[in-house]
PDB file of C-alpha atoms in Angstrom:
ATOM      1  CA  MET P   1       0.000   0.000   0.000  1.00 90.00           C
ATOM      2  CA  ASN P   2       1.216   3.482  -0.767  1.00 95.00           C
ATOM      3  CA  TYR P   3       1.059   6.391   1.634  1.00 96.00           C
ATOM      4  CA  SER P   4       1.960  10.028   1.076  1.00 95.00           C
ATOM      5  CA  PHE P   5       3.586  12.189   3.751  1.00 95.00           C
ATOM      6  CA  ALA P   6       6.498  14.619   4.087  1.00 95.00           C
ATOM      7  CA  GLY P   7       6.138  15.201   0.356  1.00 94.00           C
ATOM      8  CA  LEU P   8       7.086  11.583  -0.374  1.00 96.00           C
ATOM      9  CA  THR P   9       5.288   8.392  -1.383  1.00 96.00           C
ATOM     10  CA  VAL P  10       6.006   5.525   0.996  1.00 96.00           C
ATOM     11  CA  ASP P  11       5.220   1.873   0.271  1.00 96.00           C
ATOM     12  CA  MET P  12       4.404  -0.045   3.479  1.00 96.00           C
ATOM     13  CA  GLU P  13       2.492  -3.242   4.220  1.00 95.00           C
ATOM     14  CA  PRO P  14       1.211  -2.969   7.820  1.00 96.00           C
ATOM     15  CA  LYS P  15       0.487  -6.318   9.452  1.00 96.00           C
ATOM     16  CA  PHE P  16      -0.933  -4.922  12.691  1.00 96.00           C
ATOM     17  CA  GLU P  17      -3.787  -2.539  13.363  1.00 95.00           C
ATOM     18  CA  MET P  18      -1.649   0.056  15.139  1.00 95.00           C
ATOM     19  CA  LEU P  19       0.465   1.015  12.121  1.00 95.00           C
ATOM     20  CA  GLY P  20      -2.402   0.419   9.699  1.00 95.00           C
ATOM     21  CA  SER P  21      -4.871   2.681  11.483  1.00 94.00           C
ATOM     22  CA  ARG P  22      -2.389   5.476  12.125  1.00 94.00           C
ATOM     23  CA  ALA P  23      -1.259   5.466   8.519  1.00 94.00           C
ATOM     24  CA  GLU P  24      -4.783   5.273   7.064  1.00 93.00           C
ATOM     25  CA  LYS P  25      -5.289   9.019   6.660  1.00 92.00           C
ATOM     26  CA  TYR P  26      -2.017   9.129   4.714  1.00 95.00           C
ATOM     27  CA  ARG P  27      -3.166   6.577   2.107  1.00 93.00           C
ATOM     28  CA  SER P  28      -2.251   7.608  -1.415  1.00 91.00           C
ATOM     29  CA  GLY P  29      -3.165   6.605  -4.937  1.00 84.00           C
ATOM     30  CA  GLU P  30       0.358   7.317  -6.148  1.00 78.00           C
ATOM     31  CA  VAL P  31       1.801   4.316  -7.971  1.00 79.00           C
ATOM     32  CA  GLU P  32       5.552   4.897  -7.797  1.00 91.00           C
ATOM     33  CA  ALA P  33       7.058   4.940  -4.301  1.00 94.00           C
ATOM     34  CA  ASP P  34      10.019   7.046  -3.207  1.00 96.00           C
ATOM     35  CA  ILE P  35      10.606   4.847  -0.163  1.00 96.00           C
ATOM     36  CA  THR P  36       9.769   1.177   0.326  1.00 97.00           C
ATOM     37  CA  ILE P  37       9.637  -0.214   3.870  1.00 96.00           C
ATOM     38  CA  ARG P  38       9.693  -3.962   4.453  1.00 96.00           C
ATOM     39  CA  ILE P  39      10.524  -5.475   7.823  1.00 96.00           C
ATOM     40  CA  PRO P  40      12.470  -8.761   7.563  1.00 96.00           C
ATOM     41  CA  ASP P  41      11.194 -11.485   9.873  1.00 95.00           C
ATOM     42  CA  LYS P  42      14.490 -11.717  11.737  1.00 96.00           C
ATOM     43  CA  VAL P  43      14.669  -7.965  12.312  1.00 96.00           C
ATOM     44  CA  PHE P  44      11.143  -8.054  13.689  1.00 96.00           C
ATOM     45  CA  SER P  45      11.708 -11.078  15.943  1.00 97.00           C
ATOM     46  CA  ASP P  46      15.039  -9.758  17.251  1.00 96.00           C
ATOM     47  CA  PHE P  47      13.496  -6.373  18.042  1.00 96.00           C
ATOM     48  CA  CYS P  48      10.591  -8.007  19.880  1.00 96.00           C
ATOM     49  CA  GLU P  49      12.991 -10.151  21.917  1.00 96.00           C
ATOM     50  CA  GLU P  50      15.081  -7.110  22.821  1.00 96.00           C
ATOM     51  CA  ASN P  51      11.947  -5.186  23.870  1.00 96.00           C
ATOM     52  CA  PRO P  52       9.715  -7.662  25.727  1.00 96.00           C
ATOM     53  CA  HIS P  53       7.715  -4.799  27.263  1.00 96.00           C
ATOM     54  CA  LEU P  54       6.352  -3.939  23.789  1.00 95.00           C
ATOM     55  CA  THR P  55       3.521  -5.658  21.932  1.00 96.00           C
ATOM     56  CA  PRO P  56       4.180  -6.979  18.405  1.00 97.00           C
ATOM     57  CA  ALA P  57       2.076  -4.115  17.039  1.00 96.00           C
ATOM     58  CA  GLU P  58       4.210  -1.556  18.889  1.00 95.00           C
ATOM     59  CA  CYS P  59       7.366  -3.228  17.599  1.00 96.00           C
ATOM     60  CA  GLU P  60       6.173  -3.001  13.997  1.00 97.00           C
ATOM     61  CA  TYR P  61       5.218   0.646  14.458  1.00 96.00           C
ATOM     62  CA  LEU P  62       8.604   1.594  15.915  1.00 95.00           C
ATOM     63  CA  ILE P  63      10.628  -0.355  13.353  1.00 96.00           C
ATOM     64  CA  ALA P  64       8.690   1.169  10.460  1.00 96.00           C
ATOM     65  CA  GLY P  65       9.154   4.659  11.865  1.00 95.00           C
ATOM     66  CA  SER P  66      12.879   4.141  12.307  1.00 93.00           C
ATOM     67  CA  ALA P  67      13.174   2.814   8.747  1.00 95.00           C
ATOM     68  CA  PHE P  68      11.343   5.829   7.345  1.00 96.00           C
ATOM     69  CA  TYR P  69      13.523   8.348   9.171  1.00 94.00           C
ATOM     70  CA  HIS P  70      16.692   6.574   8.042  1.00 93.00           C
ATOM     71  CA  HIS P  71      15.508   6.729   4.404  1.00 94.00           C
ATOM     72  CA  LEU P  72      14.397  10.335   4.856  1.00 95.00           C
ATOM     73  CA  VAL P  73      18.005  11.531   4.945  1.00 95.00           C
ATOM     74  CA  ASP P  74      18.308  10.512   1.279  1.00 94.00           C
ATOM     75  CA  PHE P  75      15.525  13.003   0.502  1.00 96.00           C
ATOM     76  CA  GLY P  76      16.866  15.995   2.411  1.00 95.00           C
ATOM     77  CA  GLY P  77      15.109  15.340   5.699  1.00 96.00           C
ATOM     78  CA  ILE P  78      15.682  14.441   9.325  1.00 95.00           C
ATOM     79  CA  MET P  79      13.565  13.776  12.392  1.00 95.00           C
ATOM     80  CA  LEU P  80      13.476  15.866  15.559  1.00 96.00           C
ATOM     81  CA  HIS P  81      11.924  14.289  18.653  1.00 95.00           C
ATOM     82  CA  SER P  82       9.564  17.132  19.457  1.00 95.00           C
ATOM     83  CA  SER P  83       6.006  18.371  19.497  1.00 95.00           C
ATOM     84  CA  ALA P  84       5.397  20.584  16.481  1.00 97.00           C
ATOM     85  CA  VAL P  85       2.625  23.154  16.336  1.00 97.00           C
ATOM     86  CA  ALA P  86       1.651  25.436  13.468  1.00 97.00           C
ATOM     87  CA  TYR P  87       0.537  28.970  14.247  1.00 97.00           C
ATOM     88  CA  LYS P  88      -0.914  31.060  11.404  1.00 97.00           C
ATOM     89  CA  GLY P  89       0.763  28.843   8.834  1.00 96.00           C
ATOM     90  CA  GLU P  90       4.237  28.619  10.384  1.00 97.00           C
ATOM     91  CA  ALA P  91       5.741  25.748  12.366  1.00 98.00           C
ATOM     92  CA  TYR P  92       7.250  25.909  15.850  1.00 98.00           C
ATOM     93  CA  LEU P  93       8.949  22.823  17.280  1.00 97.00           C
ATOM     94  CA  PHE P  94       9.479  22.110  20.972  1.00 97.00           C
ATOM     95  CA  SER P  95      12.018  19.433  21.829  1.00 95.00           C
ATOM     96  CA  ALA P  96      13.095  17.822  25.096  1.00 87.00           C
ATOM     97  CA  ASN P  97      13.511  14.473  26.769  1.00 86.00           C
ATOM     98  CA  SER P  98      10.340  12.434  27.216  1.00 82.00           C
ATOM     99  CA  GLY P  99       8.319  13.547  30.216  1.00 79.00           C
ATOM    100  CA  THR P 100       9.557  17.143  30.180  1.00 80.00           C
ATOM    101  CA  GLY P 101       6.269  18.546  28.899  1.00 85.00           C
ATOM    102  CA  LYS P 102       6.519  19.033  25.120  1.00 91.00           C
ATOM    103  CA  SER P 103       2.945  17.922  24.492  1.00 92.00           C
ATOM    104  CA  THR P 104       1.645  19.826  27.493  1.00 92.00           C
ATOM    105  CA  HIS P 105       3.284  22.985  26.196  1.00 94.00           C
ATOM    106  CA  THR P 106       1.900  22.726  22.664  1.00 95.00           C
ATOM    107  CA  SER P 107      -1.548  21.939  24.080  1.00 95.00           C
ATOM    108  CA  LEU P 108      -1.363  25.405  25.656  1.00 96.00           C
ATOM    109  CA  TRP P 109      -0.988  26.858  22.173  1.00 97.00           C
ATOM    110  CA  LEU P 110      -4.237  25.190  21.117  1.00 96.00           C
ATOM    111  CA  LYS P 111      -6.039  26.584  24.176  1.00 96.00           C
ATOM    112  CA  GLU P 112      -4.563  30.076  23.949  1.00 97.00           C
ATOM    113  CA  PHE P 113      -4.568  30.636  20.179  1.00 97.00           C
ATOM    114  CA  GLY P 114      -7.648  28.652  19.169  1.00 95.00           C
ATOM    115  CA  GLU P 115      -8.147  28.060  15.456  1.00 94.00           C
ATOM    116  CA  ASP P 116      -4.863  29.789  14.630  1.00 96.00           C
ATOM    117  CA  ALA P 117      -2.951  26.783  16.034  1.00 97.00           C
ATOM    118  CA  VAL P 118      -2.829  23.101  15.049  1.00 97.00           C
ATOM    119  CA  ILE P 119      -0.556  20.231  16.098  1.00 96.00           C
ATOM    120  CA  ILE P 120       1.469  18.985  13.114  1.00 97.00           C
ATOM    121  CA  ASN P 121       3.027  16.005  14.884  1.00 96.00           C
ATOM    122  CA  ASP P 122       3.186  15.388  18.610  1.00 94.00           C
ATOM    123  CA  ASP P 123       6.360  13.311  18.810  1.00 92.00           C
ATOM    124  CA  LYS P 124       8.461  12.788  15.678  1.00 94.00           C
ATOM    125  CA  PRO P 125       7.859  15.430  13.004  1.00 96.00           C
ATOM    126  CA  ALA P 126      10.007  15.371   9.896  1.00 96.00           C
ATOM    127  CA  LEU P 127      12.093  18.371   8.913  1.00 97.00           C
ATOM    128  CA  ARG P 128      12.727  18.418   5.177  1.00 97.00           C
ATOM    129  CA  ILE P 129      14.235  20.898   2.750  1.00 96.00           C
ATOM    130  CA  ILE P 130      11.740  21.281  -0.093  1.00 95.00           C
ATOM    131  CA  ASP P 131      12.239  23.842  -2.896  1.00 94.00           C
ATOM    132  CA  GLY P 132      14.852  25.567  -0.770  1.00 93.00           C
ATOM    133  CA  LYS P 133      12.565  25.924   2.264  1.00 95.00           C
ATOM    134  CA  ILE P 134      12.875  24.072   5.565  1.00 97.00           C
ATOM    135  CA  MET P 135       9.495  22.478   6.121  1.00 98.00           C
ATOM    136  CA  CYS P 136       7.944  20.691   9.093  1.00 98.00           C
ATOM    137  CA  CYS P 137       5.949  17.671   7.982  1.00 96.00           C
ATOM    138  CA  GLY P 138       3.352  15.514   9.653  1.00 95.00           C
ATOM    139  CA  THR P 139       3.912  11.743   9.553  1.00 96.00           C
ATOM    140  CA  PRO P 140       2.040   8.707  10.941  1.00 95.00           C
ATOM    141  CA  PHE P 141       4.837   8.245  13.482  1.00 95.00           C
ATOM    142  CA  SER P 142       3.473  10.530  16.163  1.00 89.00           C
ATOM    143  CA  GLY P 143       4.000   8.865  19.537  1.00 80.00           C
ATOM    144  CA  LYS P 144       1.580   7.446  22.034  1.00 81.00           C
ATOM    145  CA  HIS P 145      -1.087  10.132  21.539  1.00 80.00           C
ATOM    146  CA  ASP P 146      -1.282   9.667  17.744  1.00 87.00           C
ATOM    147  CA  ILE P 147      -1.743  13.366  17.023  1.00 91.00           C
ATOM    148  CA  SER P 148      -0.652  14.425  13.548  1.00 92.00           C
ATOM    149  CA  GLU P 149      -1.759  16.261  10.428  1.00 92.00           C
ATOM    150  CA  ASN P 150      -0.740  15.308   6.903  1.00 93.00           C
ATOM    151  CA  ARG P 151       0.416  18.809   6.123  1.00 93.00           C
ATOM    152  CA  LEU P 152       3.639  20.756   5.589  1.00 96.00           C
ATOM    153  CA  TYR P 153       4.519  24.137   7.107  1.00 97.00           C
ATOM    154  CA  PRO P 154       7.606  26.357   6.826  1.00 98.00           C
ATOM    155  CA  VAL P 155       9.628  26.257  10.036  1.00 98.00           C
ATOM    156  CA  LYS P 156       9.684  29.494  12.011  1.00 97.00           C
ATOM    157  CA  GLY P 157      11.664  28.289  15.015  1.00 97.00           C
ATOM    158  CA  ILE P 158      12.849  25.483  17.261  1.00 97.00           C
ATOM    159  CA  ALA P 159      13.016  25.571  21.054  1.00 97.00           C
ATOM    160  CA  PHE P 160      14.575  23.163  23.528  1.00 96.00           C
ATOM    161  CA  ILE P 161      12.510  23.018  26.707  1.00 95.00           C
ATOM    162  CA  THR P 162      13.498  22.847  30.352  1.00 93.00           C
ATOM    163  CA  ARG P 163      11.008  23.067  33.195  1.00 92.00           C
ATOM    164  CA  GLY P 164      11.201  26.041  35.550  1.00 91.00           C
ATOM    165  CA  GLU P 165       9.105  28.224  37.813  1.00 91.00           C
ATOM    166  CA  LYS P 166       9.299  31.261  35.521  1.00 94.00           C
ATOM    167  CA  ASN P 167       8.821  31.508  31.791  1.00 95.00           C
ATOM    168  CA  SER P 168      11.744  32.807  29.764  1.00 96.00           C
ATOM    169  CA  ILE P 169      13.222  32.317  26.322  1.00 97.00           C
ATOM    170  CA  MET P 170      16.555  33.173  24.742  1.00 97.00           C
ATOM    171  CA  PRO P 171      18.234  32.458  21.389  1.00 97.00           C
ATOM    172  CA  ILE P 172      21.116  30.004  21.329  1.00 96.00           C
ATOM    173  CA  PRO P 173      23.846  29.634  18.677  1.00 94.00           C
ATOM    174  CA  PRO P 174      24.457  26.481  16.615  1.00 91.00           C
ATOM    175  CA  SER P 175      27.408  25.542  18.829  1.00 92.00           C
ATOM    176  CA  VAL P 176      24.967  25.184  21.735  1.00 94.00           C
ATOM    177  CA  SER P 177      21.992  23.793  19.829  1.00 94.00           C
ATOM    178  CA  LEU P 178      23.970  21.108  17.971  1.00 93.00           C
ATOM    179  CA  PRO P 179      24.432  18.688  20.922  1.00 93.00           C
ATOM    180  CA  LEU P 180      20.827  19.300  22.010  1.00 94.00           C
ATOM    181  CA  PHE P 181      19.580  18.399  18.544  1.00 93.00           C
ATOM    182  CA  MET P 182      21.829  15.341  18.349  1.00 92.00           C
ATOM    183  CA  GLU P 183      20.260  13.974  21.542  1.00 93.00           C
ATOM    184  CA  GLN P 184      16.784  14.142  20.021  1.00 94.00           C
ATOM    185  CA  THR P 185      17.188  12.629  16.565  1.00 91.00           C
ATOM    186  CA  VAL P 186      18.175   9.451  14.736  1.00 85.00           C
ATOM    187  CA  ARG P 187      21.960   9.089  14.818  1.00 74.00           C
ATOM    188  CA  SER P 188      22.834   5.533  13.728  1.00 74.00           C
ATOM    189  CA  PHE P 189      23.601   5.971  10.027  1.00 73.00           C
ATOM    190  CA  GLY P 190      26.146   4.404   7.703  1.00 74.00           C
ATOM    191  CA  MET P 191      28.977   6.633   6.546  1.00 74.00           C
ATOM    192  CA  ALA P 192      27.259   7.893   3.384  1.00 76.00           C
ATOM    193  CA  ARG P 193      24.090   8.876   5.198  1.00 86.00           C
ATOM    194  CA  ALA P 194      26.056  10.284   8.129  1.00 88.00           C
ATOM    195  CA  ASP P 195      27.658  12.840   5.804  1.00 88.00           C
ATOM    196  CA  ARG P 196      24.266  13.793   4.375  1.00 90.00           C
ATOM    197  CA  PHE P 197      22.766  13.994   7.858  1.00 91.00           C
ATOM    198  CA  LEU P 198      25.486  16.324   9.143  1.00 91.00           C
ATOM    199  CA  ALA P 199      25.149  18.570   6.095  1.00 92.00           C
ATOM    200  CA  LEU P 200      21.377  18.761   6.601  1.00 93.00           C
ATOM    201  CA  LEU P 201      21.731  19.430  10.303  1.00 93.00           C
ATOM    202  CA  SER P 202      24.243  22.199   9.651  1.00 92.00           C
ATOM    203  CA  GLU P 203      21.905  23.866   7.164  1.00 94.00           C
ATOM    204  CA  ILE P 204      18.909  23.646   9.488  1.00 95.00           C
ATOM    205  CA  LEU P 205      20.747  25.020  12.517  1.00 93.00           C
ATOM    206  CA  THR P 206      22.206  27.942  10.575  1.00 92.00           C
ATOM    207  CA  ARG P 207      18.927  28.879   8.865  1.00 95.00           C
ATOM    208  CA  VAL P 208      16.335  28.278  11.586  1.00 96.00           C
ATOM    209  CA  PRO P 209      16.374  30.346  14.802  1.00 96.00           C
ATOM    210  CA  VAL P 210      16.877  28.043  17.796  1.00 97.00           C
ATOM    211  CA  HIS P 211      15.951  28.981  21.367  1.00 97.00           C
ATOM    212  CA  SER P 212      16.224  27.720  24.907  1.00 97.00           C
ATOM    213  CA  LEU P 213      12.806  27.862  26.586  1.00 96.00           C
ATOM    214  CA  THR P 214      12.395  27.634  30.320  1.00 95.00           C
ATOM    215  CA  CYS P 215       8.727  27.293  31.136  1.00 93.00           C
ATOM    216  CA  ASN P 216       6.073  26.223  33.578  1.00 91.00           C
ATOM    217  CA  MET P 217       2.753  24.965  32.372  1.00 87.00           C
ATOM    218  CA  ASP P 218       0.772  28.151  32.908  1.00 93.00           C
ATOM    219  CA  PRO P 219      -0.969  29.632  29.854  1.00 94.00           C
ATOM    220  CA  GLU P 220       1.567  32.471  29.903  1.00 96.00           C
ATOM    221  CA  ALA P 221       4.218  30.002  28.709  1.00 95.00           C
ATOM    222  CA  ALA P 222       2.653  29.805  25.243  1.00 96.00           C
ATOM    223  CA  HIS P 223       2.656  33.589  24.874  1.00 96.00           C
ATOM    224  CA  VAL P 224       6.250  33.914  26.069  1.00 96.00           C
ATOM    225  CA  ALA P 225       7.364  31.213  23.625  1.00 96.00           C
ATOM    226  CA  LEU P 226       5.494  32.700  20.670  1.00 97.00           C
ATOM    227  CA  LYS P 227       6.722  36.243  21.292  1.00 96.00           C
ATOM    228  CA  GLY P 228      10.314  35.104  21.773  1.00 96.00           C
ATOM    229  CA  MET P 229      10.345  32.910  18.683  1.00 95.00           C
ATOM    230  CA  GLN P 230       8.752  35.534  16.452  1.00 89.00           C
TER     231      GLN P 230
END
């Protein structure tokens, strides 16, 4: 079956309901695929054995997502573990370790900015250079909450979140943002893809404003983040 997301056609054959249902709204009539994902039986069984806390459906979902983001580098894209929200047609990404409050923060944007805001992807949005623009793309690989939109938005800014009592935001240079980004993306590439990945990362970090956001979960946090990133 073919699916279309991040401006690409992806051929997948889901065996379990989890991947199938999450990918359904991305179904495409395109015939020729840019990326083909097949999970060898041994890869699947080894992954399940290494992760006994996961169901087979969760294993398939995670393996397929990892495969897509590895292939994505060949098409000028990378993944950032983050919650991405669009505001008035521009994308803002909030990244941090799991449990820090990425999703809670972007949910504030929905409450505070109403119809002007929409979640693009709540866990693993794709960043891809398309026609010279850095775009944030929804994909079916959107974490436990399964919140995503099959849409693309130009990236306005990226922020790395830490929790704090007061809300504040400040820009950070690429030398500071690079290790933060590396902690929140796919890193295990072969040599050829590693070179492409580093070139993409360098371009993104020099063209997109990156910030450090300290925030609580009061509604004010959304306004502080938006004002600082604009």
